[in-house]
Short mmCIF file of C-alpha atoms in Angstrom, two decimals:
data_model
loop_
_atom_site.label_atom_id
_atom_site.label_comp_id
_atom_site.label_asym_id
_atom_site.label_seq_id
_atom_site.Cartn_x
_atom_site.Cartn_y
_atom_site.Cartn_z
CA THR A 1 0.32 0.06 0.10
CA LEU A 2 2.89 2.52 0.13
CA LEU A 3 3.57 2.00 -3.00
CA THR A 4 -0.04 2.51 -4.53
CA THR A 5 -0.06 5.65 -2.05
CA GLY A 6 3.11 6.70 -3.12
CA THR A 7 4.34 7.20 0.53
CA LEU A 8 7.20 4.97 0.55
CA ALA A 9 9.69 7.68 0.61
CA ALA A 10 7.92 9.47 3.53
CA ALA A 11 8.00 6.43 5.27
CA VAL A 12 11.69 5.26 4.47
CA ASN A 13 12.45 8.84 5.64
CA PHE A 14 10.37 8.64 8.85
CA THR A 15 12.37 5.74 9.72
CA VAL A 16 15.49 7.09 9.08
CA GLU A 17 15.00 10.53 10.86
CA ARG A 18 13.76 8.23 14.21
CA PRO A 19 16.12 5.24 14.61
CA GLN A 20 13.79 4.03 17.98
CA PHE A 21 11.08 3.65 15.80
CA MET A 22 13.07 0.51 14.04
CA VAL A 23 13.89 -0.63 17.68
CA ASP A 24 10.32 -0.29 18.81
CA ALA A 25 8.76 -2.01 15.50
CA MET A 26 11.39 -4.75 15.92
CA VAL A 27 10.35 -5.48 19.33
CA LEU A 28 6.28 -5.65 18.24
CA LEU A 29 7.15 -7.96 15.73
CA SER A 30 9.57 -10.14 17.99
CA SER A 31 6.57 -10.32 20.32
CA ALA A 32 4.24 -11.08 17.67
CA VAL A 33 6.04 -14.00 16.37
CA ALA A 34 6.66 -15.42 20.09
CA GLY A 35 3.27 -14.92 20.66
CA GLN A 36 2.17 -16.93 17.69
CA PHE A 37 4.59 -19.70 18.33
CA PHE A 38 3.43 -20.00 22.07
CA ILE A 39 -0.19 -20.13 20.56
CA TYR A 40 0.30 -22.69 18.22
CA SER A 41 2.50 -24.76 20.34
CA GLN A 42 0.08 -24.71 22.91
CA VAL A 43 -2.73 -26.01 20.29
CA GLU A 44 -0.48 -28.99 19.38
CA MET A 45 0.30 -29.88 22.97
CA PHE A 46 -2.86 -29.51 24.92
CA GLY A 47 -5.50 -28.83 22.15
CA ALA A 48 -8.19 -25.80 21.17
CA LEU A 49 -10.11 -26.02 24.48
CA VAL A 50 -6.89 -25.39 27.00
CA LEU A 51 -6.18 -22.38 24.27
CA ALA A 52 -9.56 -20.93 24.61
CA ALA A 53 -9.44 -21.46 28.71
CA THR A 54 -6.14 -19.65 28.31
CA MET A 55 -7.72 -16.65 26.31
CA ASN A 56 -10.54 -16.42 28.96
CA VAL A 57 -8.04 -16.00 31.69
CA ARG A 58 -5.74 -14.00 29.67
CA GLN A 59 -8.54 -11.37 28.95
CA ILE A 60 -9.31 -11.19 32.51
CA ALA A 61 -6.14 -10.55 33.59
CA SER A 62 -5.72 -7.83 30.78
CA ILE A 63 -8.76 -5.76 32.24
CA LEU A 64 -8.40 -6.35 35.84
CA LEU A 65 -4.48 -5.23 35.25
CA SER A 66 -5.75 -2.23 32.70
CA TYR A 67 -7.88 -0.94 36.00
CA ARG A 68 -5.14 -1.56 38.47
CA VAL A 69 -2.05 0.19 36.35
CA TYR A 70 -4.24 3.21 34.61
CA HIS A 71 -6.23 3.51 37.84
CA HIS A 72 -9.52 3.48 35.89
CA ALA A 73 -12.42 3.38 38.15
CA ILE A 74 -15.20 0.38 37.62
CA THR A 75 -18.06 0.90 38.36
CA SER A 76 -20.63 -1.86 40.33
CA LEU A 77 -22.47 -2.39 37.31
CA GLN A 78 -19.40 -2.63 34.98
CA ALA A 79 -17.94 -5.37 37.49
CA PHE A 80 -21.07 -7.51 37.59
CA GLY A 81 -21.08 -7.27 33.72
CA LEU A 82 -17.40 -8.80 33.70
CA ILE A 83 -18.41 -11.27 36.09
CA ILE A 84 -21.37 -12.55 34.22
CA VAL A 85 -19.24 -12.85 31.00
CA PHE A 86 -16.43 -14.41 32.30
CA SER A 87 -18.78 -17.08 34.23
CA ALA A 88 -20.21 -17.88 30.97
CA LEU A 89 -16.66 -18.46 29.10
CA SER A 90 -15.32 -20.23 31.79
CA TYR A 91 -18.60 -22.33 32.05
CA LYS A 92 -18.57 -22.88 28.66
CA SER A 93 -15.08 -24.20 28.75
CA PHE A 94 -15.53 -26.44 31.95
CA LEU A 95 -18.40 -28.07 29.89
CA ALA A 96 -16.20 -28.52 26.64
CA VAL A 97 -13.30 -30.47 28.63
CA SER A 98 -16.03 -32.00 30.44
CA ASN A 99 -17.50 -33.82 27.11
CA TYR A 100 -13.90 -34.01 25.76
CA LYS A 101 -12.73 -35.88 28.88
CA LYS A 102 -15.78 -38.30 28.33
CA SER A 103 -15.29 -39.20 25.10
CA LEU A 104 -11.37 -39.46 25.46
CA PRO A 105 -11.62 -43.67 25.77
CA GLU A 106 -13.75 -43.49 22.63
CA LEU A 107 -11.26 -41.66 20.32
CA LEU A 108 -8.55 -43.52 21.46
CA PRO A 109 -7.42 -46.55 19.28
CA THR A 110 -6.68 -49.78 20.73
CA VAL A 111 -3.80 -51.39 18.97
CA ASP A 112 -1.08 -54.05 19.71
CA LYS A 113 2.09 -52.93 20.64
CA GLU A 114 3.45 -54.02 17.83
CA CYS A 115 2.27 -51.27 15.51
CA VAL A 116 3.79 -49.21 18.24
CA THR A 117 7.46 -47.91 16.29
CA ASP A 118 8.51 -44.70 17.54
CA THR A 119 8.28 -44.80 21.58
CA THR A 120 9.50 -41.55 22.54
CA SER A 121 6.51 -39.79 21.19
CA PRO A 122 3.55 -39.23 23.71
CA ALA A 123 0.87 -40.69 21.30
CA SER A 124 3.01 -44.21 21.23
CA THR A 125 2.53 -44.29 25.28
CA ILE A 126 -1.12 -43.46 25.03
CA LEU A 127 -1.01 -46.68 22.27
CA THR A 128 1.15 -48.59 24.52
CA TYR A 129 -1.35 -48.36 27.57
CA GLN A 130 -4.30 -49.05 25.18
CA SER A 131 -3.11 -52.24 23.86
CA THR A 132 -5.25 -55.42 23.26
CA GLU A 133 -2.47 -58.22 24.45
CA ALA A 134 -2.62 -59.01 28.15
CA PRO A 135 1.29 -57.92 29.22
CA PRO A 136 3.73 -60.59 29.83
CA PRO A 137 3.98 -62.54 32.54
CA SER A 138 6.77 -61.72 35.06
CA ALA A 139 9.04 -64.14 36.35
CA ALA A 140 7.85 -64.25 39.52
CA SER A 141 3.96 -65.06 38.55
CA SER A 142 5.66 -68.03 36.10
CA ALA A 143 7.24 -69.21 39.28
CA LEU A 144 3.99 -69.24 40.94
CA ALA A 145 2.05 -70.86 38.52
CA LYS A 146 4.23 -73.94 38.63
CA ARG A 147 3.78 -74.53 41.98
#
């Protein structure tokens, strides 16, 4: 858009005249990249439900911190509205997590241990514990069976 509007030269001049602008822009850029990395990592490791719950907590903390840092007065009606909204969001997240936990055993496959090739991944641990075959008898149980 800077090229189409003809303001590229003015933007470059602004950046050259104010070197602190580039530092601030890089800090903002780095923060955005780190934030996206953590969001994708959290979704990959824990799922979208945990991300939604985390975002609810972040919003609550952000609002309360804003009132504290900037000395904004909060009316009782605003506080009541915040309580209603975030209670509803928290309850919705709680229901989603509860339903997810109930359906989890149905979603896990049951396979033989021979099917698991990568024993370092968390998924292989789940698959191993969901194995359909009985565990091999230990030496102690074999000795007891012979008596």
